[in-house]
mmCIF file of C-alpha atoms in Angstrom:
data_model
loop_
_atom_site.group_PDB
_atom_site.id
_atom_site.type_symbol
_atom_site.label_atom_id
_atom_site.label_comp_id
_atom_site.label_asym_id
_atom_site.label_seq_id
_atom_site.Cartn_x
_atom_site.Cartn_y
_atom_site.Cartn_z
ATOM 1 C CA UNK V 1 -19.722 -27.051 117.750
ATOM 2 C CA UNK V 2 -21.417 -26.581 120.853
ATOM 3 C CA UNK V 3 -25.400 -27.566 121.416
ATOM 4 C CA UNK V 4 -27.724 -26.753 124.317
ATOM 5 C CA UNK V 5 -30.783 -26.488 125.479
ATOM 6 C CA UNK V 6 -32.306 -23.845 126.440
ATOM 7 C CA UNK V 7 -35.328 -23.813 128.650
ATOM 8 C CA UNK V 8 -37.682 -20.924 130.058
ATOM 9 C CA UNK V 9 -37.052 -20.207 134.110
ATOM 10 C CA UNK V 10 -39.876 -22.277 134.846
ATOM 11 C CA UNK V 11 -38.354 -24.944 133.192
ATOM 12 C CA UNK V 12 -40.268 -24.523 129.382
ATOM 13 C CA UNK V 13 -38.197 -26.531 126.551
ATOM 14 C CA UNK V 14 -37.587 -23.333 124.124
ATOM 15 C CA UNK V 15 -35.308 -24.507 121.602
ATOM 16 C CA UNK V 16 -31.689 -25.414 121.191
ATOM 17 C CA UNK V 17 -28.533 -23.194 121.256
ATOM 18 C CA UNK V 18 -26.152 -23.948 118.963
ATOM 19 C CA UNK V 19 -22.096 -22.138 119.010
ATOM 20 C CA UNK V 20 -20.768 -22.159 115.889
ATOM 21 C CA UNK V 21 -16.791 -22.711 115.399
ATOM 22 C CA UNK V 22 -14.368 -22.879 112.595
ATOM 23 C CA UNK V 23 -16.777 -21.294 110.030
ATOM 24 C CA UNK V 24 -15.892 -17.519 109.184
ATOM 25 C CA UNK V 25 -18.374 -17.038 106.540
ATOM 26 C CA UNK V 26 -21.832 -19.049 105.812
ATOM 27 C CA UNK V 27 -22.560 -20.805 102.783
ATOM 28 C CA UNK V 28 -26.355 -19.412 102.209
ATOM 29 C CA UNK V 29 -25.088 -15.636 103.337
ATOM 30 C CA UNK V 30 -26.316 -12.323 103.162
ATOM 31 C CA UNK V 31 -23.921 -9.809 101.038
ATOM 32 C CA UNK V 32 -24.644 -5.705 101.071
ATOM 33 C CA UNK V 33 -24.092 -3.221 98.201
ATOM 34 C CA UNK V 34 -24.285 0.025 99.076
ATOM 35 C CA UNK V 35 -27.074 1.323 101.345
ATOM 36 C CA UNK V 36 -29.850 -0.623 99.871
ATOM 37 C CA UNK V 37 -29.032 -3.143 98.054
ATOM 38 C CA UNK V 38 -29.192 -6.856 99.367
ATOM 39 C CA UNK V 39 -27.949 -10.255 97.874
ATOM 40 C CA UNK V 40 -28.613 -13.766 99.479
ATOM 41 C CA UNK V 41 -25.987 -15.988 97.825
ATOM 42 C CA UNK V 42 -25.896 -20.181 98.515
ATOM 43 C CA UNK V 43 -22.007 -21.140 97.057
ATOM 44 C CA UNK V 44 -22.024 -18.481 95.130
ATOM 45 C CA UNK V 45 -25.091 -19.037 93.641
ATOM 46 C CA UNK V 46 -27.607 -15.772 93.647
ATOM 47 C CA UNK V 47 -30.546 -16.725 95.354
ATOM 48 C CA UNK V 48 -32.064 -13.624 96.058
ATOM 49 C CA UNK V 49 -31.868 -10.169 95.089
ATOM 50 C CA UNK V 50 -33.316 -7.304 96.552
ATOM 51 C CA UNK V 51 -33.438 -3.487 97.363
ATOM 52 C CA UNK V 52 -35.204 -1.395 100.056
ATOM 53 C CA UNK V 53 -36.728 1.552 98.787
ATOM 54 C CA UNK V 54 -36.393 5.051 99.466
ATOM 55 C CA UNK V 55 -39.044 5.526 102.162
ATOM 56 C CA UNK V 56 -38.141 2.422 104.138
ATOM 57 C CA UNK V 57 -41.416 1.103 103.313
ATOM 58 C CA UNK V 58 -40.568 -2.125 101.738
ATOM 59 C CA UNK V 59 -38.058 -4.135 99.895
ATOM 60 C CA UNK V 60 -38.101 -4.806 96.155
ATOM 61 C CA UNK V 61 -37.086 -8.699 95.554
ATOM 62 C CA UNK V 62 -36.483 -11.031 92.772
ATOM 63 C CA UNK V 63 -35.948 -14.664 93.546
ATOM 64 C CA UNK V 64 -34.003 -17.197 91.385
ATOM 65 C CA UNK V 65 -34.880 -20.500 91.741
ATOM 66 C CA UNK V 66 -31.113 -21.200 92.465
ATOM 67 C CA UNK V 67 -31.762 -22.382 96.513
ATOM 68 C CA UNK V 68 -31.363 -25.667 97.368
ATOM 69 C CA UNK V 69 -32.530 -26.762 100.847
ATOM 70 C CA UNK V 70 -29.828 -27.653 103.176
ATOM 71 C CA UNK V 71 -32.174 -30.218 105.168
ATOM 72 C CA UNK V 72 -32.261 -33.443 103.248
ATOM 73 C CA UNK V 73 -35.239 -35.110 102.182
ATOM 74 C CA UNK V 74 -37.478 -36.265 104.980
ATOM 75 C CA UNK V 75 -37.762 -39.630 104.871
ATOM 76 C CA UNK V 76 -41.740 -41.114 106.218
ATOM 77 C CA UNK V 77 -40.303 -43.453 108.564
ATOM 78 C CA UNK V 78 -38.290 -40.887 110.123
ATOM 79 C CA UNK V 79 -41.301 -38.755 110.235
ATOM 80 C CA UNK V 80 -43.327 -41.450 111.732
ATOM 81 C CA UNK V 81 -40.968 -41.866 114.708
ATOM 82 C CA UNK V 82 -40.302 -38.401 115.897
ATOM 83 C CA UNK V 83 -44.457 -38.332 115.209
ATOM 84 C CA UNK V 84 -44.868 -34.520 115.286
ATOM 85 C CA UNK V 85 -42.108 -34.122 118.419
ATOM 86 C CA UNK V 86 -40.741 -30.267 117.709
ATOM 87 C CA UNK V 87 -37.880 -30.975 120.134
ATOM 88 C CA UNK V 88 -37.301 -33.927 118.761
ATOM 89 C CA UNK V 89 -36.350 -32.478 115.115
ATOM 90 C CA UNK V 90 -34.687 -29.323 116.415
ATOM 91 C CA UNK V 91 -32.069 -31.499 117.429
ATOM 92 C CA UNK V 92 -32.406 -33.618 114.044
ATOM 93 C CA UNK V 93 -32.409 -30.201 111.716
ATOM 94 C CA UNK V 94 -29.478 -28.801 114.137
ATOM 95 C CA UNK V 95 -27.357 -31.732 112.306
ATOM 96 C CA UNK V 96 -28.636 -30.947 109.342
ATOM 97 C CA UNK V 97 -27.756 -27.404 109.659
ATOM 98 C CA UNK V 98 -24.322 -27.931 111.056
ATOM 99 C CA UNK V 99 -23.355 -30.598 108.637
ATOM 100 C CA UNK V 100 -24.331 -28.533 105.217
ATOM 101 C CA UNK V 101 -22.158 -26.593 104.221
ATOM 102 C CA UNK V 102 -24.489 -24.443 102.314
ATOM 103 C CA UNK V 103 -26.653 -23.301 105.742
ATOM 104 C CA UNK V 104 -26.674 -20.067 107.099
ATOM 105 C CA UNK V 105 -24.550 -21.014 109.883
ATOM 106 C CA UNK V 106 -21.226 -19.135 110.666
ATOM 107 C CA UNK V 107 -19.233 -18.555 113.657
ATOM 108 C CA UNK V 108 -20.889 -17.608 116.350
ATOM 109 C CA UNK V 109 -23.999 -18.394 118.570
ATOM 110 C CA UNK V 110 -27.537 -19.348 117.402
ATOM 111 C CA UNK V 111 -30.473 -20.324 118.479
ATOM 112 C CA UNK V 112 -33.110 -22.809 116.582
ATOM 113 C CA UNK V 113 -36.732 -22.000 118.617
ATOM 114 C CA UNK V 114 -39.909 -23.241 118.556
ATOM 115 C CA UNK V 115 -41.063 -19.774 119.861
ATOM 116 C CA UNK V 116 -41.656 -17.974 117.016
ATOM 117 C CA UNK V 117 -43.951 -15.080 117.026
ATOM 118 C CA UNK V 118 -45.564 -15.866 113.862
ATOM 119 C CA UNK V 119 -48.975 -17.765 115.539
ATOM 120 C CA UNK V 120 -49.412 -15.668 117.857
ATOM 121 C CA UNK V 121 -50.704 -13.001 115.742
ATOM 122 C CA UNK V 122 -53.539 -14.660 114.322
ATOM 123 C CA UNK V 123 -57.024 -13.730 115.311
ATOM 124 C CA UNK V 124 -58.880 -16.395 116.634
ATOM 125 C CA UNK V 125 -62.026 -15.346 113.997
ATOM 126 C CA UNK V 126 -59.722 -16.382 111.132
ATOM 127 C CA UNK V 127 -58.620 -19.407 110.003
ATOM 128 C CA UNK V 128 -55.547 -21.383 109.581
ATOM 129 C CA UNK V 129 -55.702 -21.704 106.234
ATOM 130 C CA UNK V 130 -56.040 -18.073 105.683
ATOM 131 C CA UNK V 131 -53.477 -16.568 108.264
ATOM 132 C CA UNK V 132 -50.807 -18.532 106.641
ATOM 133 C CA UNK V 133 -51.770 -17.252 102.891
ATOM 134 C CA UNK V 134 -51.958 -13.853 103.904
ATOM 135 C CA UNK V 135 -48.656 -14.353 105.785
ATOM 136 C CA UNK V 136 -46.994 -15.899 102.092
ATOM 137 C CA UNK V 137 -44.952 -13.308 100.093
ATOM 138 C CA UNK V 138 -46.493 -13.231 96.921
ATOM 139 C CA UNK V 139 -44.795 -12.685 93.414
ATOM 140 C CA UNK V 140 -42.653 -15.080 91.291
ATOM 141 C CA UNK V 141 -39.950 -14.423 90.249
ATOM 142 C CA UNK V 142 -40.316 -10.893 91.466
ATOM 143 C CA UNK V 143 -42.444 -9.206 94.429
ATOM 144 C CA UNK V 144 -42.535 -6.810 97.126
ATOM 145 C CA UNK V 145 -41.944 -7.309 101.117
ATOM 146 C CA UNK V 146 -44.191 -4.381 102.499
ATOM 147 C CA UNK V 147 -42.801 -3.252 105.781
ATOM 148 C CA UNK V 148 -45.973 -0.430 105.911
ATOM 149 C CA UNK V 149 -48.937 -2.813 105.784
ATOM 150 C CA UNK V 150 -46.554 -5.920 107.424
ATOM 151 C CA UNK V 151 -44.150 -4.120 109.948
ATOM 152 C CA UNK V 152 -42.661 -6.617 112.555
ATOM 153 C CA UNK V 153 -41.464 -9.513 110.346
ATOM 154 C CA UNK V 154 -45.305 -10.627 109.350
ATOM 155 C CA UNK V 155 -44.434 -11.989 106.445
ATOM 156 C CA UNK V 156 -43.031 -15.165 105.171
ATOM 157 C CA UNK V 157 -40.697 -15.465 102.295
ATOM 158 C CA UNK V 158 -40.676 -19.170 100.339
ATOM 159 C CA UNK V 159 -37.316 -19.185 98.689
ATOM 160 C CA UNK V 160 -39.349 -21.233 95.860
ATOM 161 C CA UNK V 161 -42.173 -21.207 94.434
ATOM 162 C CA UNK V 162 -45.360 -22.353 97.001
ATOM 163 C CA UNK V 163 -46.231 -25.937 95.830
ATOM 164 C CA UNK V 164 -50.047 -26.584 94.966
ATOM 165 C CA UNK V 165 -52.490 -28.685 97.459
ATOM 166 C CA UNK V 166 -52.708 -31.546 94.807
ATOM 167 C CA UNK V 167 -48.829 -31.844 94.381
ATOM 168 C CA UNK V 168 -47.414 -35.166 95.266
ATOM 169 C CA UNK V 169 -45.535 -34.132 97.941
ATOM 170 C CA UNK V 170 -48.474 -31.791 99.686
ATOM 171 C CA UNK V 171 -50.669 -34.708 99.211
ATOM 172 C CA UNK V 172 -48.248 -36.906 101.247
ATOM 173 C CA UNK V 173 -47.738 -34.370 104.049
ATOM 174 C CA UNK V 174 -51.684 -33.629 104.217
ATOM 175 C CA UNK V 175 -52.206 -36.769 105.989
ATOM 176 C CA UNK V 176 -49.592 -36.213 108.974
ATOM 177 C CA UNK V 177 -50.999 -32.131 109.238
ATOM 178 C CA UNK V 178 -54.408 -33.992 109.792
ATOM 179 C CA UNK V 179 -52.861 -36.160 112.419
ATOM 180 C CA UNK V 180 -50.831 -33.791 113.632
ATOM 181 C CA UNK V 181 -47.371 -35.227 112.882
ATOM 182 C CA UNK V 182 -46.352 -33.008 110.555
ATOM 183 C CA UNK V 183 -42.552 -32.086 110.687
ATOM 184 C CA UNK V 184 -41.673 -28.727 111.404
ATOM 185 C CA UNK V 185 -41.447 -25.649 108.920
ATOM 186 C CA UNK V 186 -37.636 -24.590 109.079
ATOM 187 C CA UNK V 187 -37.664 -20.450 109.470
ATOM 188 C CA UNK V 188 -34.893 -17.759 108.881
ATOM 189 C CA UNK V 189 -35.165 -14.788 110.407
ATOM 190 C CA UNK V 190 -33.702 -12.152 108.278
ATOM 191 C CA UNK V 191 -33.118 -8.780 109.678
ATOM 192 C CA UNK V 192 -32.031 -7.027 106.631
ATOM 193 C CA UNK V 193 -35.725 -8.301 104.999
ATOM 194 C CA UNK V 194 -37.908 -8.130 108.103
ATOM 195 C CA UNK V 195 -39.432 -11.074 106.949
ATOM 196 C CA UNK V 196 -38.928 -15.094 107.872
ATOM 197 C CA UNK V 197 -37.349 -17.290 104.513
ATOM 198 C CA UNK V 198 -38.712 -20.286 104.525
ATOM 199 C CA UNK V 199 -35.217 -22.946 104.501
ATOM 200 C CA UNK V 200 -37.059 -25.928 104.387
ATOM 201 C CA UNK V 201 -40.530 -27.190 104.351
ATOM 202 C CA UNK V 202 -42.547 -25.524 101.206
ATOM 203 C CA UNK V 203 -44.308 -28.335 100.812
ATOM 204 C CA UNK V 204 -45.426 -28.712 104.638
ATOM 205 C CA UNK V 205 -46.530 -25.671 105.221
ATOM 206 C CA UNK V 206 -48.566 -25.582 101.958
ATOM 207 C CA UNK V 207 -50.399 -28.982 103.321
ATOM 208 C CA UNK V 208 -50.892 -27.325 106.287
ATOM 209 C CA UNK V 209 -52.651 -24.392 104.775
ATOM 210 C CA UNK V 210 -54.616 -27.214 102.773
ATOM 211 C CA UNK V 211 -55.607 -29.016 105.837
ATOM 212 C CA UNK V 212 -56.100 -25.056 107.626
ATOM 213 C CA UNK V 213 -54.293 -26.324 110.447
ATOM 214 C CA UNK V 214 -50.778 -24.689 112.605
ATOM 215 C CA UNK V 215 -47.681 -25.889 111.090
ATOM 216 C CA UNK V 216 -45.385 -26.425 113.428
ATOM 217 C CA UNK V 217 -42.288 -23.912 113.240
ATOM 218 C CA UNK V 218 -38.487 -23.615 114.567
ATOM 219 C CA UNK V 219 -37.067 -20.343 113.736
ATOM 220 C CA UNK V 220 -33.226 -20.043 113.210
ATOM 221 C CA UNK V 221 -31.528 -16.841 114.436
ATOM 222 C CA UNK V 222 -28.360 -15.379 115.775
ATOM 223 C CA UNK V 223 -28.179 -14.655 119.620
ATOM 224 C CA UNK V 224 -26.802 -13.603 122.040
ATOM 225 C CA UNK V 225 -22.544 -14.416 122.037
ATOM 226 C CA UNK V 226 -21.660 -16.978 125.200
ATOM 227 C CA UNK V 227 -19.057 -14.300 126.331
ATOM 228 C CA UNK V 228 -21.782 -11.519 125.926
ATOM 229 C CA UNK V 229 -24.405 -13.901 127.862
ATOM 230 C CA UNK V 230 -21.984 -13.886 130.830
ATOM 231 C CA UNK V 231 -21.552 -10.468 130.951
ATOM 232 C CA UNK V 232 -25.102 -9.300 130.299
ATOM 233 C CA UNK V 233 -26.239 -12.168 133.156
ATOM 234 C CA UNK V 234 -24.068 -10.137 135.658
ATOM 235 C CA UNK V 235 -25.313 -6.827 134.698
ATOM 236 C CA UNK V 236 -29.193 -8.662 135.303
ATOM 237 C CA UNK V 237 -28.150 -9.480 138.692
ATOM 238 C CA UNK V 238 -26.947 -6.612 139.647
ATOM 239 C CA UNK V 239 -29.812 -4.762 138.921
ATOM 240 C CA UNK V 240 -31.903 -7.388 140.657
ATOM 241 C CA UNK V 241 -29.023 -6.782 143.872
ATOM 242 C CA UNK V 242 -29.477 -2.354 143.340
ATOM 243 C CA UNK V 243 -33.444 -3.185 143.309
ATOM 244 C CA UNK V 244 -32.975 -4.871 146.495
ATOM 245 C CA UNK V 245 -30.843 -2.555 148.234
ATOM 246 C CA UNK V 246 -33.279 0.151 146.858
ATOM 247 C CA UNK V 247 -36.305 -0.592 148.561
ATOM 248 C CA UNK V 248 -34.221 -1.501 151.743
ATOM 249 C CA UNK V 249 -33.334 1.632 152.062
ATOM 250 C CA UNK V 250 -37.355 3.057 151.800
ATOM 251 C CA UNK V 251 -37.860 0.331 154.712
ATOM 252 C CA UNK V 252 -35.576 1.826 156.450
ATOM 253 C CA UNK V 253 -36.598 5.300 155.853
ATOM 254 C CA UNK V 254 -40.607 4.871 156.059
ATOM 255 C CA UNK V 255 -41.110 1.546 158.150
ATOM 256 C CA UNK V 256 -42.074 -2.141 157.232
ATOM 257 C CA UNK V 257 -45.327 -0.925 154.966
ATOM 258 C CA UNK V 258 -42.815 -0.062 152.492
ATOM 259 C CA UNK V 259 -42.110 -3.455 150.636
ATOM 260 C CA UNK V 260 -38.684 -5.516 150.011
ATOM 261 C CA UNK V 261 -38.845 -5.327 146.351
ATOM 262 C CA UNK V 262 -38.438 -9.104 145.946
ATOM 263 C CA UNK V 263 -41.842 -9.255 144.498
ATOM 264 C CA UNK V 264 -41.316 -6.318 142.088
ATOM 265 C CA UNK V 265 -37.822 -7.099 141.158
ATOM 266 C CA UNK V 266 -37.590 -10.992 141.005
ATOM 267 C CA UNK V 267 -40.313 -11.146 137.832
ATOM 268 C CA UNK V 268 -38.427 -8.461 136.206
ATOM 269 C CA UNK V 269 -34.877 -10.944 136.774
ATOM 270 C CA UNK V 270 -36.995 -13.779 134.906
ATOM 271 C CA UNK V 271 -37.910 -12.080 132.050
ATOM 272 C CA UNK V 272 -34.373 -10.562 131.926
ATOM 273 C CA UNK V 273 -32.878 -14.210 131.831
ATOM 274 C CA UNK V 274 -34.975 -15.401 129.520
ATOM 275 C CA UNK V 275 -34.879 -12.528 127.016
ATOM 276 C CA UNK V 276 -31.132 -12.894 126.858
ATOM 277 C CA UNK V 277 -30.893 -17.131 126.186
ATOM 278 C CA UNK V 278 -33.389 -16.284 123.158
ATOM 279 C CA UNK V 279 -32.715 -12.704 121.792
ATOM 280 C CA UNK V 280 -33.141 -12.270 117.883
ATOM 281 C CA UNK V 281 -29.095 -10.158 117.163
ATOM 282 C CA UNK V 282 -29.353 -8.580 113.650
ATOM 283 C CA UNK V 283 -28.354 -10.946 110.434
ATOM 284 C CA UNK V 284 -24.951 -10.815 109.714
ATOM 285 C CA UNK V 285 -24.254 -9.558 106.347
ATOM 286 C CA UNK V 286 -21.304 -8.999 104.331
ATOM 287 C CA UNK V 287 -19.682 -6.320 102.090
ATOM 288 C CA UNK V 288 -20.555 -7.818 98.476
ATOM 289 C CA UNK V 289 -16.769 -7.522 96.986
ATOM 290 C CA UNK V 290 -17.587 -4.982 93.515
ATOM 291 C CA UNK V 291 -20.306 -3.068 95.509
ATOM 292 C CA UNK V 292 -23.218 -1.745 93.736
ATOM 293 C CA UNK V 293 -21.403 -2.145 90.168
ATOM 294 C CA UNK V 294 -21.017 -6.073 91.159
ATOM 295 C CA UNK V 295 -24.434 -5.977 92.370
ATOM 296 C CA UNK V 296 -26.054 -4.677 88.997
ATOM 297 C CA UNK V 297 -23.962 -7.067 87.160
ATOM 298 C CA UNK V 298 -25.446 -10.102 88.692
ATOM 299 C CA UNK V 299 -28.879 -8.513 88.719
ATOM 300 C CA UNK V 300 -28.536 -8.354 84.983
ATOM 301 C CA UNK V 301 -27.549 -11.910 84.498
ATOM 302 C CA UNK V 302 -30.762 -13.298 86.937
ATOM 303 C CA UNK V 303 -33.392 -11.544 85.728
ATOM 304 C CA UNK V 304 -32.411 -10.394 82.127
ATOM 305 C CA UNK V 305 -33.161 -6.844 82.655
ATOM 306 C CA UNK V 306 -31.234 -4.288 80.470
ATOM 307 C CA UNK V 307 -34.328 -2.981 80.259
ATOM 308 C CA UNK V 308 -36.277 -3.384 77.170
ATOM 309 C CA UNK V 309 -39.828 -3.962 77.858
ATOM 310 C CA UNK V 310 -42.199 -2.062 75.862
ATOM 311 C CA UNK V 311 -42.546 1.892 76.819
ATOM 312 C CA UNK V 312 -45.225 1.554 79.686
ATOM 313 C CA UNK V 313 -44.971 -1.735 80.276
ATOM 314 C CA UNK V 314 -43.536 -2.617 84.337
ATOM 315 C CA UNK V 315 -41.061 -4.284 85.056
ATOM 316 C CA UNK V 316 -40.382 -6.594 87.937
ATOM 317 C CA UNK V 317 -36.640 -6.905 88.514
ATOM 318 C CA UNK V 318 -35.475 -4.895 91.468
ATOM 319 C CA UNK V 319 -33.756 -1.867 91.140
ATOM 320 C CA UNK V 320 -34.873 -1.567 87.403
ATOM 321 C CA UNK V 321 -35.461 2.425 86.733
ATOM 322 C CA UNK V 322 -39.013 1.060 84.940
ATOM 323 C CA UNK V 323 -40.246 -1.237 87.723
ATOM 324 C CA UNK V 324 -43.503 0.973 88.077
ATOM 325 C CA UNK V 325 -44.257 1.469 84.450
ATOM 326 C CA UNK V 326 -42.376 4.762 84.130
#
């Protein structure tokens, strides 16, 4: 396992890159059935079930209760001596997440950010407290990610249910949002969902909301491969090199008002380099051995669906022919 960090071309601390060795398929992984049908399994444990419908509007989900955070609990003296550092415990959860062998981590190269889009989107006439609960998926055990009303991964997904303020372990993190040492909120960014799972920290983020303050976030996602860096870097410069030789050529042509390029060309470089040392790459997701047959099987056994509610009465698993009533 390889770890870096990676930092903005002005020197900004973005988050840690981590290259993943030795492990061909993750132990919290995403499995596909057919062309719409998703399962999130943690050793071989369903977590999550889902299916996007028709119109590519939305996905369908139903959640277990199976997950089982693969950061372990956060002890208060720990928290009180990384005091609210993000870079700090990206480097602490980067040993969490390499060491469990139930993460989503599997060969390749990630990266574990504090720049996730999520704050940015808030207006600054609404509150903390209610951005982050309109951000929360809602329904348990069953809901809907809407990809019409949320498009752009807006949403976050709590693989468990959302812990009340007065619960112990809200109460105990209310204190450090207020001071503003709260440990981090531990993201996934999953493609296949559009939406942001929450891996660790229900309890953190649901004492932030209490105390309507920003939790602090790192987002996990696959990048860009080293080998693909390298090759995409070269392609950047050359660009940069053809801009160059571009405008040379107009100075050449139509005299010194014409300008180098540097000026034009050099920002576009930066943003270039920096796009490609934090790129989101799509979530890897494998072939669910059984397909769709395999799929309904273990949808079944979750959520108890055959289906016999009562004619009119909706049902909430996913993929169930009577999930709107009918």
């Amino acid at each position: 396992m390889r770890r870096n960090d990676v930092t903005r071309t002005d020197g900004t601390w973005v988050g840690l890159s981590v290259e993943v060795r030795d492990r061909r398929r993750a132990g919290l992984a995403v499995f596909t059935a057919g062309a719409s049908r998703l399962l999130i399994s943690q050793a071989s444990r369903p977590v999550l079930l889902a299916v996007v419908d028709e119109p590519l509007q939305g996905v369908d989900f139903w959640r277990t209760d199976a997950y089982r955070s693969c950061v372990p609990p956060l002890r208060a003296d720990v928290g009180r001596a990384l005091a609210g550092d993000v870079e700090r415990w990206a480097h602490r959860f980067v040993r969490y997440l390499v060491d469990a062998p139930d993460s989503p981590l599997h060969e390749g190269r990630w990266l574990l950010t504090r720049d996730c889009p999520l704050p940015r989107w808030r207006h600054t006439d609404v509150s903390h407290a209610e951005y982050w609960e309109s951000m929360l998926v809602e329904g348990h055990p069953g809901g809907y990610i809407d990809w019409f009303v949320h498009s752009g991964s807006w949403e976050v997904l709590p693989l468990r249910p959302m812990p009340h303020a007065d619960d112990s372990r809200v109460k105990a993190y209310r204190k450090q949002a207020r001071e503003g040492t709260l440990p981090p909120v531990l993201l996934w960014w999953v493609s296949g969902l559009d939406c942001h799972l929450i891996l660790d920290g229900h309890a953190r983020l649901a004492a932030a909301i209490a105390e309507s303050v920003e939790p602090p976030l790192l987002e996990l996602h696959r990048t860009v491969p080293r080998d693909d860096l390298a090759a995409r870097t070269d392609e950047a410069v050359t660009f940069y090199e053809g801009e160059l030789a571009r405008f040379a050529r107009l100075r050449a042509a139509h005299g010194p008002a014409v300008p180098d390029g540097a000026a034009l060309a050099g920002p576009q470089l930066v943003r270039l380099f920096d796009d490609l040392n934090t790129a989101r790459l799509p979530t890897w997701a494998w072939p669910l051995p059984g397909g769709v047959s395999r799929w309904r099987r273990i949808s079944h056994e979750a959520t108890g669906c055959r289906c016999g509610l009562p004619a009119g009465e909706s049902c909430s698993a996913p993929d169930c022919p009577r999930r709107d009533g009918v």
